[in-house]
mmCIF file of C-alpha atoms and ligand atoms in Angstrom:
data_model
loop_
_atom_site.group_PDB
_atom_site.id
_atom_site.type_symbol
_atom_site.label_atom_id
_atom_site.label_comp_id
_atom_site.label_asym_id
_atom_site.label_seq_id
_atom_site.Cartn_x
_atom_site.Cartn_y
_atom_site.Cartn_z
ATOM 1 C CA MET A 1 109.510 89.244 105.182
ATOM 2 C CA ALA A 2 108.168 92.673 107.659
ATOM 3 C CA ALA A 3 104.934 91.490 109.111
ATOM 4 C CA LEU A 4 101.878 93.455 107.304
ATOM 5 C CA PRO A 5 100.379 95.946 110.763
ATOM 6 C CA PRO A 6 97.344 95.128 112.364
ATOM 7 C CA LEU A 7 94.366 95.112 110.230
ATOM 8 C CA ALA A 8 92.334 95.461 113.165
ATOM 9 C CA GLU A 9 93.127 96.593 116.884
ATOM 10 C CA LEU A 10 90.351 96.716 119.756
ATOM 11 C CA THR A 11 91.159 98.012 123.291
ATOM 12 C CA GLY A 12 88.544 97.646 126.346
ATOM 13 C CA ILE A 13 86.323 97.575 124.066
ATOM 14 C CA ALA A 14 82.755 97.312 125.850
ATOM 15 C CA LYS A 15 79.490 97.824 125.247
ATOM 16 C CA HIS A 16 75.680 98.079 126.610
ATOM 17 C CA PHE A 17 71.864 98.192 124.823
ATOM 18 C CA GLY A 18 69.704 100.474 127.407
ATOM 19 C CA GLU A 19 69.953 101.992 130.951
ATOM 20 C CA GLY A 20 68.750 101.255 134.315
ATOM 21 C CA GLY A 21 66.891 98.238 134.780
ATOM 22 C CA SER A 22 67.046 97.538 130.869
ATOM 23 C CA ARG A 23 70.403 97.492 130.642
ATOM 24 C CA VAL A 24 72.311 94.563 129.259
ATOM 25 C CA ASP A 25 76.404 94.871 128.497
ATOM 26 C CA ALA A 26 76.568 92.780 125.525
ATOM 27 C CA LEU A 27 80.527 94.140 125.552
ATOM 28 C CA ARG A 28 82.502 94.032 128.622
ATOM 29 C CA GLY A 29 85.914 95.028 127.733
ATOM 30 C CA VAL A 30 87.008 93.093 124.889
ATOM 31 C CA ASP A 31 90.928 93.362 123.271
ATOM 32 C CA LEU A 32 91.808 92.356 119.534
ATOM 33 C CA THR A 33 93.947 92.151 117.367
ATOM 34 C CA LEU A 34 93.250 91.235 114.176
ATOM 35 C CA HIS A 35 96.478 90.157 111.853
ATOM 36 C CA PRO A 36 96.382 90.274 107.926
ATOM 37 C CA GLY A 37 96.228 86.806 106.758
ATOM 38 C CA GLU A 38 94.604 85.440 109.765
ATOM 39 C CA VAL A 39 91.158 83.480 109.357
ATOM 40 C CA VAL A 40 89.602 83.764 112.393
ATOM 41 C CA GLY A 41 86.621 81.771 114.063
ATOM 42 C CA LEU A 42 84.771 83.452 116.966
ATOM 43 C CA LEU A 43 82.474 81.224 119.542
ATOM 44 C CA GLY A 44 80.450 81.514 122.348
ATOM 45 C CA PRO A 45 76.832 80.287 123.697
ATOM 46 C CA SER A 46 73.852 82.274 122.215
ATOM 47 C CA GLY A 47 73.713 86.355 123.971
ATOM 48 C CA SER A 48 77.068 86.188 124.341
ATOM 49 C CA GLY A 49 77.971 89.263 122.606
ATOM 50 C CA LYS A 50 79.834 87.368 119.083
ATOM 51 C CA SER A 51 77.193 89.501 116.824
ATOM 52 C CA THR A 52 77.266 93.079 118.550
ATOM 53 C CA LEU A 53 81.336 92.482 118.270
ATOM 54 C CA LEU A 54 80.966 91.917 114.521
ATOM 55 C CA ASN A 55 78.857 95.023 113.923
ATOM 56 C CA ILE A 56 81.172 97.419 116.203
ATOM 57 C CA ILE A 57 84.421 96.048 114.427
ATOM 58 C CA GLY A 58 82.315 96.606 111.447
ATOM 59 C CA CYS A 59 81.306 100.815 111.948
ATOM 60 C CA VAL A 60 77.916 98.986 112.245
ATOM 61 C CA VAL A 61 77.656 98.716 116.431
ATOM 62 C CA GLU A 62 78.818 102.486 118.135
ATOM 63 C CA PRO A 63 80.483 101.434 120.942
ATOM 64 C CA SER A 64 80.289 102.553 124.408
ATOM 65 C CA SER A 65 83.702 102.867 125.235
ATOM 66 C CA GLY A 66 87.033 101.668 123.640
ATOM 67 C CA ARG A 67 89.021 102.907 121.304
ATOM 68 C CA MET A 68 89.508 101.282 118.075
ATOM 69 C CA VAL A 69 92.768 101.031 115.407
ATOM 70 C CA LEU A 70 91.178 99.397 111.397
ATOM 71 C CA ASP A 71 93.777 99.773 109.006
ATOM 72 C CA GLY A 72 95.853 102.037 111.246
ATOM 73 C CA ALA A 73 93.215 104.872 111.482
ATOM 74 C CA VAL A 74 91.736 105.253 114.922
ATOM 75 C CA VAL A 75 87.957 105.119 114.303
ATOM 76 C CA TYR A 76 86.691 105.013 117.827
ATOM 77 C CA ASP A 77 88.135 106.388 120.695
ATOM 78 C CA GLY A 78 85.741 106.866 123.035
ATOM 79 C CA LYS A 79 83.261 107.998 120.153
ATOM 80 C CA TRP A 80 83.910 107.662 116.478
ATOM 81 C CA SER A 81 86.906 110.491 115.416
ATOM 82 C CA GLY A 82 84.320 111.989 112.703
ATOM 83 C CA GLY A 83 85.580 110.071 109.423
ATOM 84 C CA ASP A 84 83.418 108.846 107.007
ATOM 85 C CA LEU A 85 82.207 105.956 107.834
ATOM 86 C CA ARG A 86 80.401 105.023 105.194
ATOM 87 C CA ARG A 87 82.812 105.307 102.883
ATOM 88 C CA LEU A 88 85.011 103.266 105.462
ATOM 89 C CA ARG A 89 82.555 100.549 105.045
ATOM 90 C CA LEU A 90 82.463 100.381 101.653
ATOM 91 C CA ASP A 91 86.319 100.582 101.347
ATOM 92 C CA LYS A 92 87.486 98.426 103.758
ATOM 93 C CA ILE A 93 84.354 95.845 105.583
ATOM 94 C CA GLY A 94 82.970 93.251 103.707
ATOM 95 C CA PHE A 95 80.327 91.849 105.857
ATOM 96 C CA ILE A 96 78.235 88.187 104.691
ATOM 97 C CA PHE A 97 75.238 87.317 107.217
ATOM 98 C CA GLN A 98 73.730 84.274 107.932
ATOM 99 C CA PHE A 99 71.067 84.290 105.108
ATOM 100 C CA HIS A 100 71.716 86.104 102.582
ATOM 101 C CA ASN A 101 70.703 89.539 102.422
ATOM 102 C CA LEU A 102 70.368 89.923 98.607
ATOM 103 C CA LEU A 103 68.228 93.112 97.447
ATOM 104 C CA PRO A 104 64.381 90.757 96.526
ATOM 105 C CA PHE A 105 64.560 93.137 93.661
ATOM 106 C CA LEU A 106 67.824 93.012 91.327
ATOM 107 C CA ASN A 107 69.093 90.442 89.563
ATOM 108 C CA SER A 108 72.659 88.643 91.334
ATOM 109 C CA ARG A 109 74.761 90.355 88.435
ATOM 110 C CA ASP A 110 73.465 94.008 90.400
ATOM 111 C CA ASN A 111 73.304 93.085 93.656
ATOM 112 C CA VAL A 112 77.332 92.822 93.254
ATOM 113 C CA ALA A 113 77.504 95.845 91.295
ATOM 114 C CA VAL A 114 75.685 97.939 93.094
ATOM 115 C CA VAL A 115 77.997 98.114 95.602
ATOM 116 C CA LEU A 116 81.082 98.614 93.293
ATOM 117 C CA GLU A 117 78.780 101.104 91.628
ATOM 118 C CA LEU A 118 78.037 103.025 95.628
ATOM 119 C CA ALA A 119 82.002 103.077 95.279
ATOM 120 C CA GLY A 120 82.061 105.016 92.713
ATOM 121 C CA ALA A 121 82.710 102.246 89.516
ATOM 122 C CA GLY A 122 81.050 103.478 86.727
ATOM 123 C CA ARG A 123 78.367 101.002 85.692
ATOM 124 C CA GLU A 124 79.827 99.076 82.951
ATOM 125 C CA ALA A 125 83.268 98.574 84.356
ATOM 126 C CA ALA A 126 81.198 97.632 87.747
ATOM 127 C CA CYS A 127 79.127 95.597 85.960
ATOM 128 C CA ARG A 128 82.267 93.037 84.613
ATOM 129 C CA ARG A 129 84.119 92.998 87.971
ATOM 130 C CA ALA A 130 80.582 91.690 89.209
ATOM 131 C CA ASP A 131 80.981 88.777 86.162
ATOM 132 C CA GLU A 132 84.359 88.439 87.108
ATOM 133 C CA LEU A 133 83.776 87.634 91.083
ATOM 134 C CA LEU A 134 80.192 85.704 89.859
ATOM 135 C CA ASP A 135 82.082 83.483 87.844
ATOM 136 C CA TYR A 136 84.900 82.892 90.647
ATOM 137 C CA LEU A 137 82.123 81.207 92.499
ATOM 138 C CA GLU A 138 80.972 79.364 90.470
ATOM 139 C CA VAL A 139 77.331 81.100 89.923
ATOM 140 C CA GLY A 140 78.147 83.081 86.735
ATOM 141 C CA ASN A 141 75.540 81.040 85.023
ATOM 142 C CA ARG A 142 72.515 82.814 87.637
ATOM 143 C CA ALA A 143 74.005 85.803 86.941
ATOM 144 C CA ARG A 144 70.238 87.119 85.866
ATOM 145 C CA ALA A 145 68.245 85.164 87.917
ATOM 146 C CA LEU A 146 66.563 86.983 90.715
ATOM 147 C CA PRO A 147 67.480 85.893 94.826
ATOM 148 C CA ALA A 148 64.328 84.234 94.492
ATOM 149 C CA LYS A 149 65.043 81.890 92.310
ATOM 150 C CA LEU A 150 68.311 81.131 93.473
ATOM 151 C CA SER A 151 69.095 78.520 95.701
ATOM 152 C CA GLY A 152 70.186 78.576 99.260
ATOM 153 C CA GLY A 153 73.937 77.404 98.616
ATOM 154 C CA GLU A 154 73.735 79.958 94.642
ATOM 155 C CA ALA A 155 72.132 82.996 97.237
ATOM 156 C CA GLN A 156 74.581 82.788 99.441
ATOM 157 C CA ARG A 157 77.908 82.431 97.168
ATOM 158 C CA VAL A 158 76.284 85.946 95.314
ATOM 159 C CA ALA A 159 76.355 87.697 98.507
ATOM 160 C CA ILE A 160 79.875 86.338 99.198
ATOM 161 C CA ALA A 161 80.732 87.873 96.304
ATOM 162 C CA ARG A 162 79.145 91.710 97.464
ATOM 163 C CA ALA A 163 81.138 91.586 100.122
ATOM 164 C CA LEU A 164 83.765 90.531 98.295
ATOM 165 C CA ALA A 165 83.273 92.576 95.487
ATOM 166 C CA ASN A 166 85.833 96.463 96.634
ATOM 167 C CA ARG A 167 88.351 93.875 97.701
ATOM 168 C CA PRO A 168 87.502 94.578 101.558
ATOM 169 C CA ARG A 169 90.798 93.884 103.722
ATOM 170 C CA LEU A 170 88.262 92.894 106.475
ATOM 171 C CA ILE A 171 85.627 90.125 105.837
ATOM 172 C CA LEU A 172 83.548 89.754 108.642
ATOM 173 C CA ALA A 173 80.804 87.125 107.982
ATOM 174 C CA ASP A 174 78.091 86.092 110.989
ATOM 175 C CA GLU A 175 77.604 82.470 110.615
ATOM 176 C CA PRO A 176 77.474 81.994 107.057
ATOM 177 C CA THR A 177 78.131 78.041 107.020
ATOM 178 C CA ALA A 178 74.276 77.821 109.227
ATOM 179 C CA ALA A 179 72.574 77.959 106.261
ATOM 180 C CA LEU A 180 74.756 75.213 103.441
ATOM 181 C CA ASP A 181 75.131 71.592 103.446
ATOM 182 C CA SER A 182 78.890 70.319 104.686
ATOM 183 C CA GLU A 183 80.209 70.183 100.849
ATOM 184 C CA ARG A 184 78.901 73.653 100.141
ATOM 185 C CA ALA A 185 80.568 74.864 103.736
ATOM 186 C CA ALA A 186 84.014 73.628 103.394
ATOM 187 C CA ILE A 187 83.743 75.743 99.770
ATOM 188 C CA VAL A 188 82.806 78.866 101.359
ATOM 189 C CA MET A 189 85.326 78.440 103.661
ATOM 190 C CA ASP A 190 88.359 77.626 101.163
ATOM 191 C CA LEU A 191 87.237 80.621 99.976
ATOM 192 C CA MET A 192 87.731 82.700 102.741
ATOM 193 C CA ARG A 193 91.771 81.502 103.062
ATOM 194 C CA LYS A 194 91.788 82.398 99.245
ATOM 195 C CA VAL A 195 90.706 85.461 100.392
ATOM 196 C CA ALA A 196 92.910 86.358 103.546
ATOM 197 C CA VAL A 197 96.032 85.620 101.559
ATOM 198 C CA GLU A 198 95.058 86.327 97.912
ATOM 199 C CA GLN A 199 94.403 90.286 99.934
ATOM 200 C CA SER A 200 96.214 90.415 103.148
ATOM 201 C CA ALA A 201 92.546 89.925 104.229
ATOM 202 C CA THR A 202 91.867 88.989 107.931
ATOM 203 C CA VAL A 203 87.898 86.783 107.502
ATOM 204 C CA LEU A 204 86.776 86.753 111.327
ATOM 205 C CA VAL A 205 83.989 84.205 111.420
ATOM 206 C CA VAL A 206 81.037 83.542 113.588
ATOM 207 C CA THR A 207 80.035 80.055 113.851
ATOM 208 C CA HIS A 208 78.797 77.515 115.886
ATOM 209 C CA ASP A 209 78.986 74.853 113.303
ATOM 210 C CA GLU A 210 81.603 72.239 113.667
ATOM 211 C CA LYS A 211 82.292 70.769 110.483
ATOM 212 C CA ILE A 212 84.444 74.105 109.547
ATOM 213 C CA PHE A 213 86.274 74.642 113.192
ATOM 214 C CA ASP A 214 89.210 73.070 111.926
ATOM 215 C CA ARG A 215 89.374 75.957 109.138
ATOM 216 C CA PHE A 216 90.333 78.286 111.719
ATOM 217 C CA ASP A 217 93.815 80.077 112.051
ATOM 218 C CA ARG A 218 92.486 81.150 115.506
ATOM 219 C CA ILE A 219 89.751 80.323 117.939
ATOM 220 C CA LEU A 220 88.389 83.345 119.788
ATOM 221 C CA ARG A 221 85.915 82.273 122.334
ATOM 222 C CA VAL A 222 83.579 85.050 123.964
ATOM 223 C CA ARG A 223 81.432 84.595 126.603
ATOM 224 C CA ASP A 224 79.288 87.197 128.706
ATOM 225 C CA GLY A 225 80.319 89.717 126.664
ATOM 226 C CA ARG A 226 84.846 88.970 127.832
ATOM 227 C CA LEU A 227 86.851 87.245 125.236
ATOM 228 C CA ALA A 228 88.543 84.000 127.245
ATOM 229 C CA SER A 229 91.488 82.602 125.923
HETATM 230 N N1 ATP B 301 70.008 96.365 119.552
HETATM 231 C C1 ATP B 301 69.842 95.715 120.693
HETATM 232 N N2 ATP B 301 69.261 95.988 121.233
HETATM 233 C C2 ATP B 301 69.283 96.091 122.387
HETATM 234 N N3 ATP B 301 69.474 94.634 123.154
HETATM 235 C C3 ATP B 301 70.857 93.349 122.636
HETATM 236 C C4 ATP B 301 70.659 94.622 121.005
HETATM 237 N N4 ATP B 301 71.872 93.643 120.052
HETATM 238 C C5 ATP B 301 71.964 92.636 121.331
HETATM 239 N N5 ATP B 301 71.056 93.405 122.499
HETATM 240 C C6 ATP B 301 71.363 92.215 123.793
HETATM 241 O O1 ATP B 301 73.306 91.870 123.596
HETATM 242 C C7 ATP B 301 73.440 90.733 123.899
HETATM 243 C C8 ATP B 301 74.923 90.314 122.757
HETATM 244 O O2 ATP B 301 73.958 89.944 121.880
HETATM 245 P P1 ATP B 301 74.665 89.515 120.463
HETATM 246 O O3 ATP B 301 73.778 88.823 119.699
HETATM 247 O O4 ATP B 301 76.040 90.819 120.444
HETATM 248 O O5 ATP B 301 74.232 87.518 120.925
HETATM 249 P P2 ATP B 301 75.641 86.518 120.340
HETATM 250 O O6 ATP B 301 76.527 86.301 120.926
HETATM 251 O O7 ATP B 301 75.392 87.046 118.645
HETATM 252 O O8 ATP B 301 74.138 85.493 120.033
HETATM 253 P P3 ATP B 301 73.465 84.138 119.249
HETATM 254 O O9 ATP B 301 74.336 82.970 119.397
HETATM 255 O O10 ATP B 301 72.468 84.259 119.274
HETATM 256 O O11 ATP B 301 73.657 85.184 117.788
HETATM 257 C C9 ATP B 301 72.671 89.785 124.327
HETATM 258 O O12 ATP B 301 71.834 89.634 125.558
HETATM 259 C C10 ATP B 301 71.124 90.536 122.967
HETATM 260 O O13 ATP B 301 69.455 90.614 123.800
HETATM 261 MG MG1 MG B 302 74.585 86.594 116.612
#
């Protein structure tokens, strides 16, 4: 079987915040290639640049320099390439955070349906797919509950359903299991694996969580804004 092309290729990606005396070099030249089907761990001390790297790959934070190709398209080459970044994020990228970030005034189903509708789905199709995803994550029985009424593990699974809604090829998770017990953390990681395989996606997971280290195909270590091998 021919290997699928990489989903992300970063070359010399650097990022600093601020200027002069208050300048912080968060990333100092990162080269990284992510392949379909991989579940990759991103480890490193606090402040080493993990979230910055995730946010750059997710096109939420603009690099200061370097080159980035996502799913075959140049998105950054010294500047954003001028494509529709919002569309790219909606179509290709699923973000999962440590704390769920659900919209507090929408129930579980609508939290998922809203990103489908933003991507162009009709209301009915969006609700159907939202229900399917919630069932798949075994929180279908909580479809009509508001986030405040969900347990931590339930809320995280709804947030994962939302991140997966548009079938992204790049799933970026920042400490997704930190707020979960080991059983729930294992369920989340099983799911990440399943999505990577079934959708030929890449899952990149920032974590300090030793109980999931053995779940990764490879582990990248960030230190002081650089990837160590
Ligand atoms: N928006 C910002 N403005 C200024 N400095 C920032 C900003 N975001 C991050 N930084 C700085 O960049 C460096 C890298 O931060 P980053 O959040 O990427 O670290 P991290 O590895 O995710 O840390 P943690 O494990 O604590 O989440 C830190 O020195 C941080 O203070
Ligand atoms: Mg972080």
